[in-house]
Short mmCIF file of C-alpha atoms (C1' of nucleotides) in Angstrom, two decimals:
data_model
loop_
_atom_site.label_atom_id
_atom_site.label_comp_id
_atom_site.label_asym_id
_atom_site.label_seq_id
_atom_site.Cartn_x
_atom_site.Cartn_y
_atom_site.Cartn_z
CA MET J 308 276.93 -38.14 -13.32
CA ASP J 309 274.88 -38.30 -10.18
CA LYS J 310 275.76 -41.80 -8.25
CA PRO J 311 272.16 -42.89 -8.07
CA GLN J 312 271.52 -43.01 -11.57
CA THR J 313 274.63 -44.58 -12.55
CA LEU J 314 273.59 -47.32 -9.91
CA ARG J 315 269.72 -47.68 -11.56
CA ARG J 316 271.83 -48.35 -14.58
CA PHE J 317 274.28 -51.25 -13.92
CA LEU J 318 270.54 -52.72 -11.98
CA THR J 319 269.38 -52.44 -15.59
CA ARG J 320 272.01 -54.21 -17.08
CA LEU J 321 271.64 -56.57 -14.58
CA THR J 322 268.27 -57.00 -14.47
CA SER J 323 268.22 -57.19 -18.73
CA ARG J 324 269.38 -60.62 -17.91
CA SER J 325 268.19 -61.78 -15.13
CA VAL J 326 264.71 -62.32 -12.67
CA MET J 327 265.97 -60.09 -9.38
CA SER J 328 262.85 -59.85 -6.82
CA PRO J 329 262.18 -56.04 -4.98
CA ILE J 330 264.89 -56.30 -2.54
CA GLU J 331 266.99 -57.58 -4.53
CA GLN J 332 266.77 -54.68 -5.98
CA GLU J 333 266.86 -52.35 -3.45
CA ALA J 334 270.35 -54.65 -2.20
CA ILE J 335 272.02 -53.09 -5.22
CA LEU J 336 271.06 -49.61 -5.40
CA GLY J 337 271.99 -49.55 -1.68
CA LEU J 338 275.28 -50.28 -2.58
CA SER J 339 278.05 -47.66 -0.57
CA VAL J 340 280.02 -46.64 -3.42
CA SER J 341 283.22 -44.24 -4.02
CA ALA J 342 283.12 -41.83 -7.18
CA ARG J 343 286.99 -41.28 -8.92
CA LYS J 344 287.62 -39.49 -12.46
CA TYR J 345 291.17 -40.36 -14.58
CA ARG J 346 292.89 -39.09 -17.62
CA THR J 347 293.06 -40.19 -20.92
CA ASN J 348 295.68 -43.24 -20.83
CA HIS J 349 295.78 -43.51 -17.43
CA ASP J 350 295.19 -47.08 -15.80
CA ILE J 351 292.40 -47.50 -13.54
CA VAL J 352 293.61 -50.89 -12.46
CA SER J 353 297.03 -51.72 -13.60
CA PRO J 354 298.24 -54.98 -14.92
CA LYS J 355 299.07 -57.78 -12.04
CA THR J 356 297.67 -56.14 -9.27
CA THR J 357 295.47 -56.88 -6.58
CA VAL J 358 291.84 -54.79 -6.82
CA GLU J 359 290.04 -54.70 -3.22
CA HIS J 360 286.17 -53.05 -5.71
CA ALA J 361 284.53 -52.88 -8.31
CA CYS J 362 284.54 -50.60 -10.82
CA LEU J 363 281.40 -49.56 -12.35
CA ILE J 364 282.36 -47.23 -15.47
CA ALA J 365 279.88 -43.39 -14.33
CA GLU J 366 280.89 -41.71 -17.97
CA GLY J 367 283.36 -42.29 -20.31
CA ILE J 368 284.50 -45.56 -21.66
CA ALA J 369 287.55 -47.96 -20.11
CA ALA J 370 289.46 -50.62 -21.75
CA ARG J 371 290.83 -54.19 -20.79
CA TYR J 372 294.49 -54.64 -22.07
CA ASP J 373 296.70 -57.02 -22.58
CA GLN J 374 300.87 -55.75 -22.09
CA SER J 375 303.03 -58.60 -23.77
CA ALA J 376 307.12 -58.10 -23.22
CA ARG J 377 307.14 -56.82 -26.71
CA GLY J 378 305.10 -53.80 -25.30
CA GLN J 379 302.61 -54.05 -28.07
CA ARG J 380 298.74 -53.48 -26.15
CA GLN J 381 295.72 -55.91 -26.95
CA ILE J 382 292.37 -54.75 -26.04
CA THR J 383 290.20 -57.30 -24.89
CA ALA J 384 287.05 -55.65 -23.17
CA LEU J 385 285.49 -52.24 -23.58
CA TYR J 386 283.33 -50.67 -20.81
CA LEU J 387 280.83 -48.61 -21.38
CA PRO J 388 278.52 -46.62 -18.18
CA GLY J 389 276.98 -48.67 -16.81
CA ASP J 390 279.31 -51.15 -17.14
CA MET J 391 280.88 -52.93 -14.09
CA GLY J 392 283.66 -54.72 -16.31
CA ASP J 393 286.09 -55.79 -13.45
CA LEU J 394 282.79 -58.16 -11.57
CA HIS J 395 284.38 -60.89 -11.73
CA SER J 396 287.29 -60.01 -10.01
CA VAL J 397 285.49 -60.33 -6.86
CA VAL J 398 285.61 -63.58 -6.60
CA SER J 399 288.88 -63.69 -8.08
CA PRO J 400 290.95 -60.76 -7.89
CA LYS J 401 294.13 -60.49 -8.74
CA ALA J 402 293.86 -59.35 -12.50
CA ALA J 403 296.11 -60.98 -14.92
CA TRP J 404 295.19 -57.95 -16.85
CA GLY J 405 295.21 -53.49 -16.41
CA ILE J 406 292.20 -50.87 -17.52
CA VAL J 407 292.96 -48.51 -18.68
CA ALA J 408 290.52 -45.06 -19.64
CA LEU J 409 290.35 -43.52 -23.36
CA MET J 410 289.32 -40.40 -22.29
CA PRO J 411 287.87 -38.78 -18.51
CA VAL J 412 285.98 -40.74 -17.26
CA GLU J 413 284.61 -41.18 -14.00
CA VAL J 414 284.47 -44.51 -12.23
CA LEU J 415 282.36 -45.12 -9.26
CA GLU J 416 283.95 -47.87 -6.94
CA VAL J 417 282.24 -50.85 -5.25
CA PRO J 418 283.52 -52.50 -2.67
CA HIS J 419 284.18 -56.79 -3.04
CA ARG J 420 283.60 -56.82 0.15
CA GLU J 421 279.27 -55.65 -0.12
CA LEU J 422 279.19 -57.15 -3.64
CA MET J 423 280.17 -60.91 -1.91
CA SER J 424 278.07 -60.32 1.09
CA ILE J 425 275.17 -59.64 -2.02
CA ALA J 426 275.46 -62.85 -3.37
CA MET J 427 275.67 -64.58 -0.14
CA ARG J 428 272.46 -63.70 1.09
CA HIS J 429 270.61 -63.69 -1.95
CA PRO J 430 272.61 -65.89 -4.07
CA THR J 431 269.72 -65.18 -6.84
CA VAL J 432 271.55 -62.31 -6.85
CA GLY J 433 274.73 -64.53 -6.56
CA MET J 434 273.61 -65.53 -10.37
CA ALA J 435 272.64 -63.13 -12.14
CA PHE J 436 276.61 -61.17 -11.73
CA TRP J 437 277.83 -65.04 -12.80
CA ARG J 438 275.53 -63.96 -15.71
CA ASP J 439 276.64 -60.88 -16.00
CA GLY J 440 279.85 -62.52 -16.88
CA THR J 441 278.53 -64.58 -19.01
CA ALA J 442 277.24 -62.13 -21.52
CA ASP J 443 281.24 -60.25 -20.94
CA ALA J 444 282.91 -63.86 -21.49
CA SER J 445 280.33 -64.23 -25.00
CA ILE J 446 281.52 -60.97 -26.47
CA LEU J 447 285.44 -62.17 -25.97
CA ALA J 448 284.33 -65.12 -27.29
CA LYS J 449 283.31 -63.57 -30.51
CA TRP J 450 286.38 -61.15 -30.89
CA ALA J 451 288.74 -64.13 -30.80
CA ALA J 452 286.76 -66.12 -33.25
CA ASN J 453 287.38 -62.45 -34.81
CA ALA J 454 290.92 -63.98 -35.64
CA ARG J 455 290.11 -65.21 -39.35
CA ARG J 456 288.39 -61.91 -40.19
CA SER J 457 289.81 -58.79 -42.71
CA ALA J 458 289.83 -56.20 -41.03
CA ARG J 459 286.89 -54.08 -42.96
CA SER J 460 284.64 -56.66 -41.67
CA ARG J 461 286.60 -56.38 -38.51
CA LEU J 462 286.27 -53.23 -37.97
CA ALA J 463 282.19 -53.25 -39.14
CA HIS J 464 281.10 -55.93 -36.98
CA LEU J 465 283.40 -53.56 -34.47
CA MET J 466 281.03 -50.83 -34.94
CA CYS J 467 277.41 -53.25 -35.24
CA GLU J 468 278.33 -53.85 -31.39
CA ILE J 469 278.63 -50.73 -29.51
CA GLY J 470 275.68 -49.81 -32.10
CA LEU J 471 273.98 -52.32 -30.30
CA ARG J 472 274.89 -52.30 -26.37
CA SER J 473 274.75 -48.22 -26.60
CA GLU J 474 271.34 -48.84 -27.81
CA MET J 475 270.87 -50.99 -24.20
CA ALA J 476 272.76 -48.71 -21.95
CA LYS J 477 269.97 -46.14 -23.40
CA LEU J 478 273.17 -44.33 -24.93
CA GLY J 479 272.35 -43.94 -28.15
CA THR J 480 270.83 -45.56 -31.18
CA ARG J 481 272.53 -48.90 -33.27
CA THR J 482 273.12 -46.03 -36.61
CA ALA J 483 274.39 -43.36 -33.98
CA PHE J 484 275.98 -42.95 -31.10
CA HIS J 485 279.36 -41.45 -29.80
CA PHE J 486 282.42 -43.17 -29.18
CA PRO J 487 285.26 -40.62 -29.16
CA VAL J 488 288.05 -42.78 -29.56
CA SER J 489 291.38 -41.91 -31.76
CA GLN J 490 292.78 -45.01 -34.43
CA HIS J 491 295.50 -45.45 -32.44
CA GLN J 492 293.19 -46.76 -30.03
CA LEU J 493 290.31 -48.81 -32.81
CA ALA J 494 294.32 -50.41 -34.16
CA ASP J 495 294.51 -51.82 -30.47
CA ILE J 496 291.03 -53.29 -29.54
CA VAL J 497 290.81 -54.99 -33.47
CA GLY J 498 294.50 -56.39 -33.60
CA LEU J 499 295.41 -54.42 -36.71
CA THR J 500 297.76 -50.76 -36.68
CA ALA J 501 297.03 -47.07 -37.02
CA VAL J 502 297.68 -46.54 -40.20
CA HIS J 503 295.00 -49.46 -41.92
CA VAL J 504 292.72 -48.31 -39.41
CA ASN J 505 292.72 -45.81 -41.25
CA ARG J 506 292.41 -46.50 -44.25
CA THR J 507 289.53 -49.50 -43.73
CA LEU J 508 287.96 -46.50 -42.06
CA GLN J 509 288.34 -44.01 -44.88
CA ALA J 510 286.95 -47.09 -47.53
CA LEU J 511 283.94 -47.93 -45.47
CA ARG J 512 283.06 -44.60 -46.29
CA SER J 513 283.32 -44.11 -49.06
CA ASP J 514 280.84 -46.96 -48.90
CA GLY J 515 278.34 -44.64 -47.51
CA LEU J 516 278.44 -47.77 -45.08
CA ILE J 517 279.11 -44.95 -41.30
CA ARG J 518 280.70 -41.95 -41.25
CA SER J 519 281.67 -39.51 -38.24
CA HIS J 520 281.17 -37.11 -36.41
CA GLN J 521 283.50 -35.10 -32.85
CA GLY J 522 283.29 -38.19 -32.18
CA THR J 523 279.64 -39.61 -33.19
CA VAL J 524 280.05 -42.79 -35.71
CA PHE J 525 276.59 -42.70 -37.57
CA VAL J 526 275.84 -46.14 -39.44
CA ASP J 527 274.19 -44.56 -42.67
CA ASP J 528 273.56 -47.80 -44.10
CA LEU J 529 273.27 -50.76 -41.13
CA GLU J 530 272.05 -53.94 -43.17
CA GLY J 531 275.72 -53.55 -45.45
CA LEU J 532 277.92 -52.94 -42.33
CA ARG J 533 276.15 -55.71 -41.37
CA LYS J 534 276.82 -57.67 -44.28
CA VAL J 535 280.19 -56.49 -44.61
CA ALA J 536 280.91 -57.53 -40.64
CA ASP J 537 279.09 -60.50 -41.12
CA PHE J 538 276.84 -60.29 -37.72
CA ASP J 539 274.97 -61.74 -35.39
CA ASP J 540 273.43 -60.37 -32.74
CA SER J 541 272.06 -63.78 -30.80
CA TYR J 542 276.08 -63.54 -28.94
CA LEU J 543 275.04 -59.72 -27.16
CA LEU J 544 272.66 -62.35 -24.81
CA LEU J 545 270.38 -59.90 -25.20
CA GLY J 546 267.02 -59.44 -23.56
CA LEU J 547 267.88 -63.20 -21.81
CA ALA J 548 265.22 -62.07 -18.74
CA LYS J 549 262.27 -63.19 -21.28
CA GLY J 550 263.64 -65.60 -23.72
CA GLN J 551 263.38 -68.33 -20.67
CA MET Q 1143 285.95 -94.13 -17.48
CA ASP Q 1144 283.42 -94.01 -14.32
CA LYS Q 1145 281.83 -92.10 -13.32
CA PRO Q 1146 283.41 -90.57 -9.65
CA GLN Q 1147 286.52 -90.35 -10.70
CA THR Q 1148 285.51 -87.53 -13.27
CA LEU Q 1149 282.93 -86.05 -10.73
CA ARG Q 1150 286.41 -86.25 -8.71
CA ARG Q 1151 288.48 -84.68 -11.43
CA PHE Q 1152 286.28 -82.18 -11.53
CA LEU Q 1153 285.57 -81.07 -7.72
CA THR Q 1154 288.85 -81.33 -7.70
CA ARG Q 1155 289.68 -78.84 -10.17
CA LEU Q 1156 287.22 -76.20 -8.78
CA THR Q 1157 288.51 -76.91 -5.06
CA SER Q 1158 292.64 -75.77 -6.97
CA ARG Q 1159 290.17 -72.10 -6.73
CA SER Q 1160 287.83 -72.49 -4.23
CA VAL Q 1161 288.10 -73.47 -0.96
CA MET Q 1162 285.10 -75.79 -0.23
CA SER Q 1163 283.42 -77.07 3.09
CA PRO Q 1164 282.75 -81.38 3.21
CA ILE Q 1165 279.54 -81.24 3.04
CA GLU Q 1166 279.60 -78.33 -0.12
CA GLN Q 1167 281.66 -81.44 -1.80
CA GLU Q 1168 279.27 -83.95 -0.52
CA ALA Q 1169 277.07 -81.76 -2.88
CA ILE Q 1170 279.20 -82.09 -6.37
CA LEU Q 1171 280.41 -86.22 -5.68
CA GLY Q 1172 276.18 -86.40 -5.09
CA LEU Q 1173 275.52 -84.76 -8.32
CA SER Q 1174 273.72 -86.77 -10.22
CA VAL Q 1175 275.15 -87.42 -14.01
CA SER Q 1176 274.77 -89.45 -17.53
CA ALA Q 1177 277.42 -90.53 -19.34
CA ARG Q 1178 277.41 -90.09 -23.32
CA LYS Q 1179 279.90 -90.51 -26.01
CA TYR Q 1180 279.97 -88.65 -29.51
CA ARG Q 1181 282.29 -89.39 -32.15
CA THR Q 1182 285.13 -87.28 -34.23
CA ASN Q 1183 283.91 -83.67 -35.44
CA HIS Q 1184 280.22 -83.81 -34.35
CA ASP Q 1185 278.45 -81.84 -32.23
CA ILE Q 1186 278.18 -82.15 -28.62
CA VAL Q 1187 276.10 -78.99 -28.12
CA SER Q 1188 275.35 -77.84 -31.31
CA PRO Q 1189 274.64 -73.73 -32.06
CA LYS Q 1190 271.98 -71.85 -31.21
CA THR Q 1191 270.57 -74.34 -28.95
CA THR Q 1192 268.90 -74.59 -25.78
CA VAL Q 1193 270.31 -76.82 -23.36
CA GLU Q 1194 269.43 -78.67 -19.72
CA HIS Q 1195 272.44 -79.73 -18.92
CA ALA Q 1196 276.18 -79.45 -18.55
CA CYS Q 1197 279.03 -81.02 -20.09
CA LEU Q 1198 281.70 -82.80 -18.00
CA ILE Q 1199 284.52 -84.05 -20.08
CA ALA Q 1200 285.06 -87.82 -19.35
CA GLU Q 1201 287.14 -89.04 -21.66
CA GLY Q 1202 288.83 -86.64 -24.48
CA ILE Q 1203 289.52 -83.44 -26.09
CA ALA Q 1204 286.92 -80.79 -26.78
CA ALA Q 1205 286.56 -77.33 -28.70
CA ARG Q 1206 284.38 -74.64 -27.72
CA TYR Q 1207 283.55 -72.94 -31.63
CA ASP Q 1208 282.45 -70.58 -33.61
CA GLN Q 1209 280.56 -70.53 -37.09
CA SER Q 1210 281.56 -67.54 -39.01
CA ALA Q 1211 278.64 -68.09 -42.25
CA ARG Q 1212 281.48 -68.81 -44.72
CA GLY Q 1213 281.25 -72.20 -42.57
CA GLN Q 1214 284.84 -71.35 -41.47
CA ARG Q 1215 285.74 -72.03 -37.42
CA GLN Q 1216 287.32 -71.21 -35.00
CA ILE Q 1217 287.68 -72.75 -31.99
CA THR Q 1218 286.93 -70.75 -28.55
CA ALA Q 1219 288.08 -73.62 -25.95
CA LEU Q 1220 289.38 -76.49 -25.30
CA TYR Q 1221 287.92 -78.61 -22.39
CA LEU Q 1222 289.81 -81.90 -21.48
CA PRO Q 1223 288.78 -84.67 -19.27
CA GLY Q 1224 287.40 -82.87 -15.75
CA ASP Q 1225 286.78 -79.25 -17.10
CA MET Q 1226 282.97 -78.37 -16.82
CA GLY Q 1227 283.50 -76.35 -19.88
CA ASP Q 1228 279.17 -75.60 -20.55
CA LEU Q 1229 279.53 -74.68 -16.81
CA HIS Q 1230 278.26 -70.80 -17.60
CA SER Q 1231 274.85 -72.76 -19.42
CA VAL Q 1232 273.10 -73.12 -15.64
CA VAL Q 1233 272.51 -69.29 -16.13
CA SER Q 1234 272.51 -68.59 -19.29
CA PRO Q 1235 270.98 -71.68 -21.52
CA LYS Q 1236 270.68 -70.49 -25.28
CA ALA Q 1237 274.43 -70.79 -26.45
CA ALA Q 1238 275.48 -68.98 -29.69
CA TRP Q 1239 278.45 -71.51 -30.05
CA GLY Q 1240 279.25 -75.07 -30.89
CA ILE Q 1241 280.64 -77.92 -28.45
CA VAL Q 1242 282.22 -80.48 -30.58
CA ALA Q 1243 284.53 -83.65 -29.95
CA LEU Q 1244 288.24 -83.98 -31.37
CA MET Q 1245 288.18 -87.04 -31.53
CA PRO Q 1246 286.17 -90.14 -29.04
CA VAL Q 1247 284.13 -88.17 -26.28
CA GLU Q 1248 282.90 -89.15 -23.29
CA VAL Q 1249 280.64 -87.03 -21.45
CA LEU Q 1250 278.87 -86.72 -18.89
CA GLU Q 1251 275.88 -84.75 -18.56
CA VAL Q 1252 274.98 -82.43 -15.62
CA PRO Q 1253 271.22 -80.84 -14.81
CA HIS Q 1254 271.03 -77.60 -14.37
CA ARG Q 1255 268.82 -78.16 -12.24
CA GLU Q 1256 270.66 -79.67 -10.18
CA LEU Q 1257 273.13 -77.93 -10.42
CA MET Q 1258 271.41 -74.65 -10.06
CA SER Q 1259 269.99 -76.33 -7.13
CA ILE Q 1260 273.09 -76.80 -5.00
CA ALA Q 1261 274.67 -73.07 -6.40
CA MET Q 1262 271.31 -71.54 -4.53
CA ARG Q 1263 271.75 -73.84 -1.55
CA HIS Q 1264 275.83 -73.36 -1.13
CA PRO Q 1265 276.35 -69.41 -2.34
CA THR Q 1266 279.73 -70.73 -1.84
CA VAL Q 1267 279.93 -72.96 -4.67
CA GLY Q 1268 277.50 -70.06 -6.37
CA MET Q 1269 280.58 -68.80 -5.73
CA ALA Q 1270 282.56 -71.65 -6.81
CA PHE Q 1271 280.70 -71.77 -10.32
CA TRP Q 1272 281.27 -68.13 -10.39
CA ARG Q 1273 285.53 -68.21 -10.07
CA ASP Q 1274 286.32 -71.16 -12.72
CA GLY Q 1275 283.90 -69.03 -15.50
CA THR Q 1276 286.82 -66.01 -14.61
CA ALA Q 1277 289.53 -69.07 -15.58
CA ASP Q 1278 287.31 -70.13 -18.56
CA ALA Q 1279 287.73 -65.78 -19.03
CA SER Q 1280 290.70 -65.01 -18.37
CA ILE Q 1281 292.52 -68.10 -20.80
CA LEU Q 1282 289.95 -66.22 -23.47
CA ALA Q 1283 290.79 -62.93 -22.98
CA LYS Q 1284 294.63 -64.60 -23.36
CA TRP Q 1285 293.38 -66.14 -27.28
CA ALA Q 1286 291.87 -62.95 -28.43
CA ALA Q 1287 294.42 -61.11 -27.45
CA ASN Q 1288 297.16 -63.60 -29.11
CA ALA Q 1289 295.38 -62.36 -32.60
CA ARG Q 1290 299.07 -60.21 -32.84
CA ARG Q 1291 301.23 -62.04 -32.10
CA SER Q 1292 302.87 -64.48 -35.48
CA ALA Q 1293 302.38 -68.11 -36.14
CA ARG Q 1294 305.28 -69.20 -35.03
CA SER Q 1295 304.30 -67.56 -31.40
CA ARG Q 1296 300.42 -68.71 -31.41
CA LEU Q 1297 301.18 -72.14 -31.46
CA ALA Q 1298 304.83 -72.23 -28.95
CA HIS Q 1299 301.87 -70.31 -26.98
CA LEU Q 1300 299.40 -72.94 -27.20
CA MET Q 1301 301.61 -75.83 -25.76
CA CYS Q 1302 303.36 -74.09 -23.58
CA GLU Q 1303 298.86 -73.23 -22.11
CA ILE Q 1304 297.95 -76.89 -22.68
CA GLY Q 1305 300.97 -78.32 -20.83
CA LEU Q 1306 300.27 -76.71 -17.99
CA ARG Q 1307 296.23 -77.03 -18.08
CA SER Q 1308 297.02 -81.43 -18.14
CA GLU Q 1309 300.00 -80.90 -15.22
CA MET Q 1310 296.97 -79.53 -13.56
CA ALA Q 1311 294.42 -81.81 -14.85
CA LYS Q 1312 296.88 -84.86 -13.48
CA LEU Q 1313 296.46 -85.40 -16.96
CA GLY Q 1314 300.39 -85.23 -17.88
CA THR Q 1315 303.55 -82.81 -17.30
CA ARG Q 1316 303.53 -79.45 -18.65
CA THR Q 1317 306.34 -80.76 -21.07
CA ALA Q 1318 304.85 -85.11 -22.15
CA PHE Q 1319 301.05 -84.53 -22.77
CA HIS Q 1320 298.50 -85.74 -24.92
CA PHE Q 1321 296.68 -83.44 -27.08
CA PRO Q 1322 295.91 -85.96 -30.90
CA VAL Q 1323 294.10 -82.68 -32.31
CA SER Q 1324 294.61 -82.82 -36.55
CA GLN Q 1325 296.39 -79.85 -38.00
CA HIS Q 1326 293.33 -78.74 -39.35
CA GLN Q 1327 292.52 -79.03 -36.08
CA LEU Q 1328 295.00 -76.49 -34.74
CA ALA Q 1329 294.78 -74.56 -37.24
CA ASP Q 1330 290.66 -74.03 -36.73
CA ILE Q 1331 292.22 -73.52 -33.05
CA VAL Q 1332 295.10 -70.94 -33.86
CA GLY Q 1333 293.89 -69.37 -36.86
CA LEU Q 1334 295.87 -70.36 -39.73
CA THR Q 1335 295.30 -72.97 -42.35
CA ALA Q 1336 296.86 -75.73 -41.70
CA VAL Q 1337 299.09 -75.49 -44.07
CA HIS Q 1338 300.69 -72.70 -43.11
CA VAL Q 1339 300.40 -74.97 -39.49
CA ASN Q 1340 302.27 -77.46 -41.03
CA ARG Q 1341 305.15 -75.56 -42.11
CA THR Q 1342 304.99 -74.11 -38.42
CA LEU Q 1343 305.20 -76.85 -36.45
CA GLN Q 1344 307.95 -78.33 -38.82
CA ALA Q 1345 310.30 -74.64 -37.42
CA LEU Q 1346 309.09 -75.65 -33.91
CA ARG Q 1347 310.59 -79.10 -34.05
CA SER Q 1348 313.97 -78.09 -36.22
CA ASP Q 1349 314.04 -75.35 -33.40
CA GLY Q 1350 314.22 -78.57 -31.24
CA LEU Q 1351 311.89 -77.31 -28.96
CA ILE Q 1352 308.74 -79.40 -29.20
CA ARG Q 1353 308.34 -82.93 -31.46
CA SER Q 1354 305.50 -84.89 -30.65
CA HIS Q 1355 305.12 -88.80 -31.37
CA GLN Q 1356 301.49 -90.57 -31.99
CA GLY Q 1357 299.55 -87.38 -29.84
CA THR Q 1358 301.60 -87.41 -27.80
CA VAL Q 1359 303.45 -83.10 -27.61
CA PHE Q 1360 306.83 -83.56 -25.85
CA VAL Q 1361 309.00 -80.12 -25.26
CA ASP Q 1362 312.13 -80.74 -25.00
CA ASP Q 1363 312.88 -76.75 -24.67
CA LEU Q 1364 310.36 -76.13 -22.46
CA GLU Q 1365 312.77 -72.18 -21.94
CA GLY Q 1366 313.30 -71.99 -25.36
CA LEU Q 1367 309.88 -72.54 -25.60
CA ARG Q 1368 308.36 -69.91 -23.38
CA LYS Q 1369 310.43 -67.43 -25.10
CA VAL Q 1370 308.74 -68.27 -28.71
CA ALA Q 1371 305.86 -67.59 -27.25
CA ASP Q 1372 306.17 -64.72 -24.45
CA PHE Q 1373 304.31 -67.58 -22.22
CA ASP Q 1374 303.45 -66.00 -19.24
CA ASP Q 1375 301.30 -68.17 -16.46
CA SER Q 1376 299.41 -66.23 -14.23
CA TYR Q 1377 296.54 -65.41 -16.51
CA LEU Q 1378 296.18 -69.06 -15.98
CA LEU Q 1379 294.68 -69.01 -12.07
CA LEU Q 1380 296.84 -71.75 -11.52
CA GLY Q 1381 296.54 -71.80 -7.24
CA LEU Q 1382 293.80 -68.88 -6.97
CA ALA Q 1383 292.59 -71.04 -3.38
CA LYS Q 1384 296.54 -70.18 -1.55
CA GLY Q 1385 296.67 -67.22 -3.05
CA GLN Q 1386 293.69 -64.45 -1.53
"C1'" DC X 745 293.74 -103.22 -52.12
"C1'" DG X 746 290.81 -99.17 -52.43
"C1'" DA X 747 289.39 -95.10 -49.92
"C1'" DC X 748 290.05 -92.75 -46.84
"C1'" DT X 749 291.85 -88.66 -44.05
"C1'" DC X 750 296.23 -86.94 -42.40
"C1'" DT X 751 300.68 -84.45 -43.83
"C1'" DT X 752 303.88 -82.90 -46.12
"C1'" DT X 753 305.81 -79.88 -50.71
"C1'" DG X 754 306.19 -76.11 -54.01
"C1'" DA X 755 305.21 -71.21 -56.03
"C1'" DT X 756 302.58 -68.07 -56.09
"C1'" DC X 757 299.38 -64.18 -54.26
"C1'" DC X 758 297.74 -61.36 -51.38
"C1'" DC X 759 296.90 -57.81 -46.66
"C1'" DG X 760 297.81 -56.37 -43.96
"C1'" DA X 761 302.81 -54.61 -41.35
"C1'" DT X 762 306.20 -50.35 -41.86
"C1'" DC X 763 309.18 -47.01 -42.31
"C1'" DA X 764 308.33 -42.60 -44.01
"C1'" DA X 765 306.78 -37.44 -44.22
"C1'" DG X 766 303.38 -34.40 -44.35
"C1'" DT X 767 298.47 -31.91 -43.01
"C1'" DT X 768 295.08 -30.77 -40.27
"C1'" DC X 769 293.91 -28.88 -35.44
"C1'" DA X 770 293.83 -27.65 -30.80
"C1'" DG X 771 295.87 -25.56 -27.72
"C1'" DT X 772 299.82 -22.91 -25.11
"C1'" DG X 773 302.51 -18.89 -24.88
"C1'" DG X 774 304.95 -14.63 -26.16
"C1'" DC V 526 297.45 -12.48 -32.85
"C1'" DC V 527 300.54 -14.55 -35.07
"C1'" DA V 528 303.66 -18.54 -33.61
"C1'" DC V 529 304.56 -23.24 -32.02
"C1'" DT V 530 303.72 -27.57 -31.01
"C1'" DG V 531 302.01 -31.76 -30.45
"C1'" DA V 532 298.47 -35.31 -31.06
"C1'" DA V 533 295.93 -37.40 -34.97
"C1'" DC V 534 294.99 -37.79 -38.91
"C1'" DT V 535 296.34 -39.15 -43.80
"C1'" DT V 536 299.19 -40.18 -47.95
"C1'" DG V 537 302.66 -43.11 -50.69
"C1'" DA V 538 306.32 -46.62 -51.60
"C1'" DT V 539 307.33 -50.73 -49.53
"C1'" DC V 540 308.20 -56.36 -47.36
"C1'" DG V 541 307.25 -60.11 -45.48
"C1'" DG V 542 304.33 -63.36 -43.16
"C1'" DG V 543 300.16 -66.36 -43.61
"C1'" DA V 544 296.69 -67.90 -47.55
"C1'" DT V 545 295.89 -70.08 -51.51
"C1'" DC V 546 295.90 -73.42 -54.92
"C1'" DA V 547 297.77 -77.34 -56.32
"C1'" DA V 548 300.10 -82.25 -56.33
"C1'" DA V 549 302.50 -85.47 -53.88
"C1'" DG V 550 303.69 -89.03 -50.41
"C1'" DA V 551 301.84 -91.96 -45.35
"C1'" DG V 552 299.27 -93.82 -43.22
"C1'" DT V 553 294.65 -96.10 -41.44
"C1'" DC V 554 290.27 -98.56 -41.62
"C1'" DG V 555 286.92 -100.24 -43.98
#
DNA sequence: CGACTCTTTGATCCCGATCAAGTTCAGTGG
DNA sequence: CCACTGAACTTGATCGGGATCAAAGAGTCG
């Protein structure tokens, strides 16, 4: 993945929710970044460390996770290519959580110094960063609210979300997207056991809702899946820039 | 509650995590606000509406909630006096969630226009607003991660959190704080049934961990409670301003 | 006093956890 | 080319925490 393309992808994410002038857009595209690769299951950011750069995902999928004392791992956010998952680390660099590569991942490290400087020189961009963070927080709120749902509904909801986010990021469509995570990783995302994830996926499959093949998920019955998930996409804050 | 005191409380919250110059602090204290009261269980912000002001809690406790199609209500955030729970609404005014008064609540409405204007004139304040939002997001991440925990641990964790937040906001101490919510409301917070909350609280009580009387919670064995909760306060981002 | 809402208790049920193998398949090395 | 390895997926049996249903106290406010 070349750096300009990834930066453009990040810019697209920002401008999908915020209006930015050409000069401001140039500032984003002019960020100096350094690429770095991580192997599957390796920490991109270790828990309780202080970082001096934010991580822009160039390729692969990364996850923010919270580790409990008993070794239980719960994933609290997923980062797709074009996401700068820890953009908020610019203002609070001491992370309470970790970020891990769910597969081979390439990230572009962007120095906090530069992001901070842009935000100070262009308050509008600072607001865009802030707004970007609210979108992540909104997803998180939905995940927290999913505590009450059944396993079936939770998995369906996740698939709806990743489909839409993939489509938004031009990585696939809402009915066919690349999501090559193991069932064990899925379990850490939705807060279930790998065994139960397996059985639940089988049920969804035999109901003709979703299918997967070599890491690509196919949604065969989107309406049905949305119904099971009780899915309402407004929490993703799509097209905020137009909305208001 | 008089307005200046509430604004000062909000300022204290901001400066506990961000360094702000006297001029910037004056800007916050000079915000024009209008007070408004809400009755128990009444919406302060209804789901899916667009708001033009943020809500600073002057008195009482409010909650952000997510309503599923089946009427299930899940609370995703608690706002204590001095919190401006929906500060983020400045940058994304269309809320996907609602905010409800868990008891008689008094809020000060602060126009987005003014907050936006301050953030543009003083980028440092804009950053402080953004940083404030990350603290809320961090709490949310912890709540999301609590999905896996037992009822016992979840309730213990909540009590540890509210105690610390109350102490931080000078509303009480970590071992004696006002938290007059019904068991049904507690159930909506931790994602359990009111019946099970009742039984679990009884267990915590008979283990000598916590007690409550007329809306005030007393923690009799803080260490014990923290152990049950597997509590680590770093996620609350206390004292960020000193930390870095 | 009657109509609330809130707390408490009891009985039963079920979803998802847990424990334990077995199966498939992509690598890897002899 | 085949045996070996290890991760991921699958299946079965059993267990238990919390949900659900139902109803009885206990405050509290007109």
